[in-house]
Short mmCIF file of C-alpha atoms and ligand atoms in Angstrom, two decimals:
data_model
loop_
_atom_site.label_atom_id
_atom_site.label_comp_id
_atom_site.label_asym_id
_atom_site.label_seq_id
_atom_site.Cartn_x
_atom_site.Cartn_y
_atom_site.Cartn_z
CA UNK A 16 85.50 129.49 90.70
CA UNK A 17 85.28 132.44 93.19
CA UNK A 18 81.71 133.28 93.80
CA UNK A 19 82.40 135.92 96.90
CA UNK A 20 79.65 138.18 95.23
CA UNK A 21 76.99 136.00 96.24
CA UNK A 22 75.23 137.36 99.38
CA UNK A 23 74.54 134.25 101.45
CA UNK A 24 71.08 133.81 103.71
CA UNK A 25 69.25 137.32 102.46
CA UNK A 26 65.85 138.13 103.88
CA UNK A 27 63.85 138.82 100.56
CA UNK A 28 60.69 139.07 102.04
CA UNK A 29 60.30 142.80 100.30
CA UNK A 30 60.87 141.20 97.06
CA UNK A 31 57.40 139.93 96.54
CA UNK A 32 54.85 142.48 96.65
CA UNK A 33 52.84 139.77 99.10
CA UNK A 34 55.60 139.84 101.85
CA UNK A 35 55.77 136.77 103.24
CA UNK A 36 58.52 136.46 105.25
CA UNK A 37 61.33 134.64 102.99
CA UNK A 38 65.19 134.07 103.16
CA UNK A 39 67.18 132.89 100.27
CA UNK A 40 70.54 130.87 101.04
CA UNK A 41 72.14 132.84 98.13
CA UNK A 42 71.38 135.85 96.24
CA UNK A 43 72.98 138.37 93.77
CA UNK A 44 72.06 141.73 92.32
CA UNK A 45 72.45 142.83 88.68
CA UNK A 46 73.86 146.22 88.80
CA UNK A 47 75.94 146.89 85.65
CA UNK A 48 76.60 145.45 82.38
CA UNK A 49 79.30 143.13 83.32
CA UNK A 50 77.27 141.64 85.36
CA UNK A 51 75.27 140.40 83.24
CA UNK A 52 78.55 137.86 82.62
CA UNK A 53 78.77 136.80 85.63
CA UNK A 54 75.27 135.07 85.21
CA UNK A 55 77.06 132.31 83.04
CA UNK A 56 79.66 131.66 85.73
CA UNK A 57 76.72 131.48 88.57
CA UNK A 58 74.75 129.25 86.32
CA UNK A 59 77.93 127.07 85.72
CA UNK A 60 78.41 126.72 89.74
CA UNK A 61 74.15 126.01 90.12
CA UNK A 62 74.43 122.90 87.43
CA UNK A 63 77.49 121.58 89.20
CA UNK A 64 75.37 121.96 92.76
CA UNK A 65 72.14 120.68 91.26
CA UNK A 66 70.93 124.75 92.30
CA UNK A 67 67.69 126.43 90.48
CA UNK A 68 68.02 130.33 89.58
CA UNK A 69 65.25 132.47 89.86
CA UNK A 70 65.29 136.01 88.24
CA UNK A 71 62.93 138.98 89.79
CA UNK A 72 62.77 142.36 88.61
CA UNK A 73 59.96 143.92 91.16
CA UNK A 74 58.34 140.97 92.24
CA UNK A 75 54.83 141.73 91.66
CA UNK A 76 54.27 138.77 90.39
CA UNK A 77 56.00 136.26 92.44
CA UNK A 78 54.12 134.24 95.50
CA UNK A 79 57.29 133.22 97.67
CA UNK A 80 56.04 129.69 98.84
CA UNK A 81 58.76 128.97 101.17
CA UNK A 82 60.53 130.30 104.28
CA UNK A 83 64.09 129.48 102.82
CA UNK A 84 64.95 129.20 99.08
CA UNK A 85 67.74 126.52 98.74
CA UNK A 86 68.88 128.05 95.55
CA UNK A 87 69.85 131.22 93.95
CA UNK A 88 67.95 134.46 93.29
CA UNK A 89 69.26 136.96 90.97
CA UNK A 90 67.60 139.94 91.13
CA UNK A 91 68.36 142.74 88.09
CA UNK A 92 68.60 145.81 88.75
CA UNK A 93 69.69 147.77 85.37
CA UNK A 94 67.69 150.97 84.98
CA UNK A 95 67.98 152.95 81.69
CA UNK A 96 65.64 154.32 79.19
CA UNK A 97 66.25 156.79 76.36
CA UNK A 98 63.21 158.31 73.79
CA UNK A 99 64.43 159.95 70.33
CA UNK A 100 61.79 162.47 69.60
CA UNK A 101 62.43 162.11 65.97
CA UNK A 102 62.44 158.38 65.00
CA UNK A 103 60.09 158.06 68.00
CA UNK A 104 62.32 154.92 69.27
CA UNK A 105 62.22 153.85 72.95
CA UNK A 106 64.71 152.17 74.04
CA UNK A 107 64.99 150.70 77.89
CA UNK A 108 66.71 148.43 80.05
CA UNK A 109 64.34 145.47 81.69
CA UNK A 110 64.05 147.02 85.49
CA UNK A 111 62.57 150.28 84.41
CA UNK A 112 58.82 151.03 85.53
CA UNK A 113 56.82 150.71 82.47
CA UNK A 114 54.11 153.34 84.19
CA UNK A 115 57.07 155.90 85.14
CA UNK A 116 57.95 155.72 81.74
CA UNK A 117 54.16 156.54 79.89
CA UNK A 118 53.88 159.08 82.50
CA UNK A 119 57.48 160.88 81.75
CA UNK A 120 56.68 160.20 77.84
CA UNK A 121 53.43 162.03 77.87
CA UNK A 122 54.81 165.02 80.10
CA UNK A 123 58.33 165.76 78.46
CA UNK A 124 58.45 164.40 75.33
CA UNK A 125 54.28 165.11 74.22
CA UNK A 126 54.07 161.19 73.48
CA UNK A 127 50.07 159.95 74.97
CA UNK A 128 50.48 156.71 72.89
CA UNK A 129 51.03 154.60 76.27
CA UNK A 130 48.55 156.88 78.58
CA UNK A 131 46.97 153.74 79.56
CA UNK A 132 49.74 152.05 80.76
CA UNK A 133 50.27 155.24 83.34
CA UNK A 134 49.88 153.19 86.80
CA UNK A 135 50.44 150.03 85.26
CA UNK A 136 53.05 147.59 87.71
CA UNK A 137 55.98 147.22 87.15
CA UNK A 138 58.85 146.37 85.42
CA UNK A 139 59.03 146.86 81.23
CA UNK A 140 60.73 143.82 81.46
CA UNK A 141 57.77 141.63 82.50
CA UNK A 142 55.49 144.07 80.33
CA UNK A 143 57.05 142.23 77.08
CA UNK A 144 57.48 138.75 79.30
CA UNK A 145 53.79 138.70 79.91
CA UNK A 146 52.51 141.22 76.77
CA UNK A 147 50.92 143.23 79.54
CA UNK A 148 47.75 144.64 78.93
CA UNK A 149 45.50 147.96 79.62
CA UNK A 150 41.84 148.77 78.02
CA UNK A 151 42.71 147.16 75.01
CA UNK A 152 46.46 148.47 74.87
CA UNK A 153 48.89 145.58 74.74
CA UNK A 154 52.76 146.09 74.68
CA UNK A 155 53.10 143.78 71.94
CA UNK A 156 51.44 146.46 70.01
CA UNK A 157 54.55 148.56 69.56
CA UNK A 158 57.12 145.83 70.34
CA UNK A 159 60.18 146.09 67.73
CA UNK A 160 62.59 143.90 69.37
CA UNK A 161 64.75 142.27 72.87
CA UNK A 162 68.07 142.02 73.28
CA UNK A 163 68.46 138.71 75.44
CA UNK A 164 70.91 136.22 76.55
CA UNK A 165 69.58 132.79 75.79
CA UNK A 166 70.70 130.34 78.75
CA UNK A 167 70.92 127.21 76.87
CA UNK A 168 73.54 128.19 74.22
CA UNK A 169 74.58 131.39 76.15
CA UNK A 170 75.07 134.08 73.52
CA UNK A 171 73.82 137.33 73.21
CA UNK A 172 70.74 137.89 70.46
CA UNK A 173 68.36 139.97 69.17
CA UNK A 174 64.74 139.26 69.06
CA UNK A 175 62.22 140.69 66.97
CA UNK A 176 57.93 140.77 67.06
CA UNK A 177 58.06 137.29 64.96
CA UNK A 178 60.39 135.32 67.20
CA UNK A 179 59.06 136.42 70.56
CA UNK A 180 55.33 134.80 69.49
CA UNK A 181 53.17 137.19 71.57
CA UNK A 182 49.84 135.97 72.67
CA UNK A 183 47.31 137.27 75.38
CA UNK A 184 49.19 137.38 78.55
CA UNK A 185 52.09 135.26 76.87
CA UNK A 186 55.09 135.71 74.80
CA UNK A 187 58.02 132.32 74.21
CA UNK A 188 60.04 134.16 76.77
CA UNK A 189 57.47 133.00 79.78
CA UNK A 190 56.68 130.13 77.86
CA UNK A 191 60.16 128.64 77.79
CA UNK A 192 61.68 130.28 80.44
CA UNK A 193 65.18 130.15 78.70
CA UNK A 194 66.06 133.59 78.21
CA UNK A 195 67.64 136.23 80.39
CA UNK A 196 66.13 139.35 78.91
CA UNK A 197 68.21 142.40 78.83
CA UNK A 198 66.91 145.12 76.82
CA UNK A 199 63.64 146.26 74.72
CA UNK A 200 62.88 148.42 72.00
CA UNK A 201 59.52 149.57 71.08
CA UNK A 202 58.54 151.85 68.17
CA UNK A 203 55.51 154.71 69.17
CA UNK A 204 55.13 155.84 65.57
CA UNK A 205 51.60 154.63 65.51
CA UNK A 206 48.34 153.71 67.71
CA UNK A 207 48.15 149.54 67.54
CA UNK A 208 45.74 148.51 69.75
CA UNK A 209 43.20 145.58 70.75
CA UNK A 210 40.02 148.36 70.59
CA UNK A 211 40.21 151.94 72.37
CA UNK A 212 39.01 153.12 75.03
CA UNK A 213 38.39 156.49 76.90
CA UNK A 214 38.67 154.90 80.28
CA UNK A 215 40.22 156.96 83.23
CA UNK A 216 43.11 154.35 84.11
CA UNK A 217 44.33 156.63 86.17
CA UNK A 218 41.68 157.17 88.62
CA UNK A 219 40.97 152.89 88.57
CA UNK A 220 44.25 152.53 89.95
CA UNK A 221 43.89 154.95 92.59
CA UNK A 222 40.32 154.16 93.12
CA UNK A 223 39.02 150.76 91.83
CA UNK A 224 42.00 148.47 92.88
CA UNK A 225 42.73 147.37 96.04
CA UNK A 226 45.52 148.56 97.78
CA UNK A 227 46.84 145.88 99.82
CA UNK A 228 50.06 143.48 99.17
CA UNK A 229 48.76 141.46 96.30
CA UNK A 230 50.32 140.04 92.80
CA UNK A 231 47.08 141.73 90.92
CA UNK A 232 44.51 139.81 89.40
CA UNK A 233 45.61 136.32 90.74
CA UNK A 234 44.08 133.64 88.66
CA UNK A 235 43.52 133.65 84.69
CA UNK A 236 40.61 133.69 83.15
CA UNK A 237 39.22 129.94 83.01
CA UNK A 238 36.42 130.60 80.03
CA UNK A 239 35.54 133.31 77.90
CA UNK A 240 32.50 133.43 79.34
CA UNK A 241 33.25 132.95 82.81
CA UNK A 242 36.20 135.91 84.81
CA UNK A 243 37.96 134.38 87.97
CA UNK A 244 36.73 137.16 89.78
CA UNK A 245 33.13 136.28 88.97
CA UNK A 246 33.83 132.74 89.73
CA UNK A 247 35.26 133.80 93.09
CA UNK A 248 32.49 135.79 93.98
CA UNK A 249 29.76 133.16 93.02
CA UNK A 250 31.98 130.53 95.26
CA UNK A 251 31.30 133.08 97.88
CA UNK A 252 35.08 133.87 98.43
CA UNK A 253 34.59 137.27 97.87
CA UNK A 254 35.99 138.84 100.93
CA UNK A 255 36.36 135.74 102.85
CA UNK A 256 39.21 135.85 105.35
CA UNK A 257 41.58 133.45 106.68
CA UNK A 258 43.90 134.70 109.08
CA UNK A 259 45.33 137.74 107.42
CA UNK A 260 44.73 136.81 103.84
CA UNK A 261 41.61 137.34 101.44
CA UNK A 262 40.30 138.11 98.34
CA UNK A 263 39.25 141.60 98.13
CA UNK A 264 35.88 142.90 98.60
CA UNK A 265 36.66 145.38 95.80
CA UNK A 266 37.80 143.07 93.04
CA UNK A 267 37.57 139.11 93.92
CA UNK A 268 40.28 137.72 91.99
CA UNK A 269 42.95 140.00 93.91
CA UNK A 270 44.06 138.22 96.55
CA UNK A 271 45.81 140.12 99.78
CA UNK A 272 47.95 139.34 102.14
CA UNK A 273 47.19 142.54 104.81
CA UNK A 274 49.91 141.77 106.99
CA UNK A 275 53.56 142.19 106.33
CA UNK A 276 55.90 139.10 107.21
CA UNK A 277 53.00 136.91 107.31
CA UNK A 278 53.46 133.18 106.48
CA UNK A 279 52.97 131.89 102.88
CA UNK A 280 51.19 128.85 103.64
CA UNK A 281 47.59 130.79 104.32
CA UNK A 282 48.08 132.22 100.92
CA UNK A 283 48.40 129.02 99.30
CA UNK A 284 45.19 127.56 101.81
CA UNK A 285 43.18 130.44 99.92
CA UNK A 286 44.57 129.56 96.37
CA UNK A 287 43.43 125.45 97.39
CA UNK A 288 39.81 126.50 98.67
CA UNK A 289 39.31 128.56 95.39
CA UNK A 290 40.40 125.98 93.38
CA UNK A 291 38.31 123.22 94.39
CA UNK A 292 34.93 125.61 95.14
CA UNK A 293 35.39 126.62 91.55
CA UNK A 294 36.10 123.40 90.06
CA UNK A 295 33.27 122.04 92.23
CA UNK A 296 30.72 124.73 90.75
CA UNK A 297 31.92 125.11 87.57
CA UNK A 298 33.95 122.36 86.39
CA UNK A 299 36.64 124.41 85.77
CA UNK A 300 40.64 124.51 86.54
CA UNK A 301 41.64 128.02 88.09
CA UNK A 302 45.25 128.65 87.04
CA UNK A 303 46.91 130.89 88.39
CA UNK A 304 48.87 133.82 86.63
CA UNK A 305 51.30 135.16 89.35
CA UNK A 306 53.98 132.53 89.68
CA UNK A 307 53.83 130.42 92.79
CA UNK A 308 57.55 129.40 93.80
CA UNK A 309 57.92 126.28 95.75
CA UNK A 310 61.66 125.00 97.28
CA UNK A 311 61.65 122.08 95.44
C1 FAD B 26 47.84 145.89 91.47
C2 FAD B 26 48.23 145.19 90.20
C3 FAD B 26 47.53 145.46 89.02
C4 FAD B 26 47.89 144.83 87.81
N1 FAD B 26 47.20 145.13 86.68
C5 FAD B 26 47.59 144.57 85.49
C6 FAD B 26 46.94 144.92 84.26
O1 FAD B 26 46.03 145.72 84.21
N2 FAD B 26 47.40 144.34 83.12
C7 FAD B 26 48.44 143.44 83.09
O2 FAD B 26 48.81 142.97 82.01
N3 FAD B 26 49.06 143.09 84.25
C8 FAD B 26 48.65 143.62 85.44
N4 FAD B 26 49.30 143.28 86.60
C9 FAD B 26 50.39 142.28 86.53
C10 FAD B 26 51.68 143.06 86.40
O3 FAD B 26 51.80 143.56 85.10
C11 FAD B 26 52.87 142.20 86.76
O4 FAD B 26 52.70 141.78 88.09
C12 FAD B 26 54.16 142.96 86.70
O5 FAD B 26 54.34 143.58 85.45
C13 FAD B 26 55.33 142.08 86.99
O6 FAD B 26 56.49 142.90 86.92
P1 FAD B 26 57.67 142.68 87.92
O7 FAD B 26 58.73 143.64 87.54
O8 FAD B 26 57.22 142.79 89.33
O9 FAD B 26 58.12 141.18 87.56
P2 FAD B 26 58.57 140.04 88.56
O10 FAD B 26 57.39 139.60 89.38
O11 FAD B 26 59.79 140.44 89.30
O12 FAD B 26 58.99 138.87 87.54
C14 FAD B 26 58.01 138.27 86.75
C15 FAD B 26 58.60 137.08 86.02
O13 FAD B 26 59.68 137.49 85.17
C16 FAD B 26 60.83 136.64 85.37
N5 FAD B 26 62.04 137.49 85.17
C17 FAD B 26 62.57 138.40 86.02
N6 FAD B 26 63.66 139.00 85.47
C18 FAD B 26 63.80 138.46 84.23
C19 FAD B 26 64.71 138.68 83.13
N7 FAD B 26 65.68 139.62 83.18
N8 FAD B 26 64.55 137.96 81.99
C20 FAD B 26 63.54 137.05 81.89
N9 FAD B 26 62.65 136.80 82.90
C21 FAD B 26 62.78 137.49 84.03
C22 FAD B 26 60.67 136.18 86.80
O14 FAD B 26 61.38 134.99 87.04
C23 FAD B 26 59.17 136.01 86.93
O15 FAD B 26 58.75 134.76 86.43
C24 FAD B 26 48.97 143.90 87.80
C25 FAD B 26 49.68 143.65 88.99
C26 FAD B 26 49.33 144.29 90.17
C27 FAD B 26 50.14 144.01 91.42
#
């Protein structure tokens, strides 16, 4: 098998949005169609060498928890979109930016149904992986169907609303993690959302989120009752620094790293100390939502 298209030892530190320094012994980009085959012939060579595969579109939700991944990262690359102004169809390949997409709907094409999603990171990809959600906007609202490549029997297949099994934050393709998804349709003909709302989601990006290298709100939810933030805060985390790394003084379940190239493992103190004060105070289990990945 000749594998020469496999970059070998790449510094992905800039594929995380926390930036902790991070090499990866081998590493491939998606750039074209056909390469979407040559996933089956890189996942042949990682059984036979006992290698994991991870797949990133933009990172922003990815904690690298390591200085040198032993296995394979595949990043994709494939950036397309098209709009038909009659049938109202949107049709887009994973990588594209879900918020440069609302943005260029609403200004060319006269389309406001995703407004809220204007600012929103980052791939469309992840916005169906995770059913990303705005004010009460969720993109399983419009969802018509994937086109993914299922890594266990390795064909090509078409998903639609009922097979994908959306749920808040979830969707079978982060639940099972078997599917390499390659393109997603949505249909904008009408408004479906959780509840409206007239908020300015413009100006709380700019204005109300921090800044800083972070994966966005970091933890889930533990109760209904009870946000991560709030828990944070009441822990007195809130702010609290370690080295370079806190959680934000503007929203407490963000948590920063405010130096670039800085070491993973003062993250992950952060993420312990929540944990236990939390589970301490409230009895609860913080879990987090950005996906921590470990070497092993
Ligand atoms: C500042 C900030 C604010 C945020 N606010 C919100 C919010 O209001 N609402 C909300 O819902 N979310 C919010 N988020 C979360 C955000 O939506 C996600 O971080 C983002 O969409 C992840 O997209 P990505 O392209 O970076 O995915 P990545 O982090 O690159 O990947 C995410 C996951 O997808 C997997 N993956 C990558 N490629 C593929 C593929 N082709 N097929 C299948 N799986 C694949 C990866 O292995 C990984 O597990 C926020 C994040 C930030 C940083």
């Amino acid at each position: 098998m000749n594998l020469n298209y496999l970059k070998k030892d790449v510094d992905i530190t800039e594929l995380s949005n926390f930036k902790t320094k991070a090499f990866t012994k081998l590493y491939f980009e998606i750039r074209s169609r056909q390469d979407i085959d040559k996933i089956y012939e890189i996942a042949l060579y990682a059984k036979k060498e006992k290698l994991k595969i991870l797949f990133i579109w933009w990172g922003t939700n990815l904690l690298f928890a390591f200085d040198i991944y032993d296995w394979i990262v595949i990043k994709n690359c494939l950036q397309w979109w098209t709009y038909d102004k009659n049938t109202k169809i949107l049709e887009s390949q994973t990588s594209e930016k879900i918020s440069d997409i609302a943005k260029k709907l609403e200004y060319d094409y006269g389309q406001d149904l995703w407004h809220r999603f204007i600012g929103l990171p980052w791939s469309i990809g992840w916005a169906v992986f995770g059913n990303a959600w705005c004010f009460g906007l969720e993109t399983e609202g419009n969802f018509k169907e994937a086109e993914v490549l299922d890594m266990y029997t390795w064909k090509i297949e078409v998903m639609d609303k009922e097979k994908v099994k959306f749920s808040y934050r979830n969707s079978i393709f982060k639940e099972t993690n078997k599917y390499f998804i390659i393109n997603v349709k949505f249909d904008l003909n009408e408004k479906n959302e959780k509840y409206s709302s007239d908020v300015d989601n413009i100006d709380f990006r700019e204005n109300k989120q921090p800044k800083w290298n972070s994966g966005g709100s970091f933890f889930k939810n533990p109760a209904k009752e009870l946000s991560a933030g709030k828990a944070i805060e009441d822990v007195w985390l809130k702010w609290y620094r370690h080295n370079d790394t806190f959680f934000s003084e503007k929203h407490a379940n963000f948590l920063i790293n405010s130096k670039e190239n800085w070491n993973w493992q003062d993250l992950i103190y952060l993420i312990d100390l929540a944990k236990t004060k939390v589970k301490h105070k409230f009895g609860v289990e913080l879990e987090s939502e950005v996906r921590i990945i470990y070497n092993t």
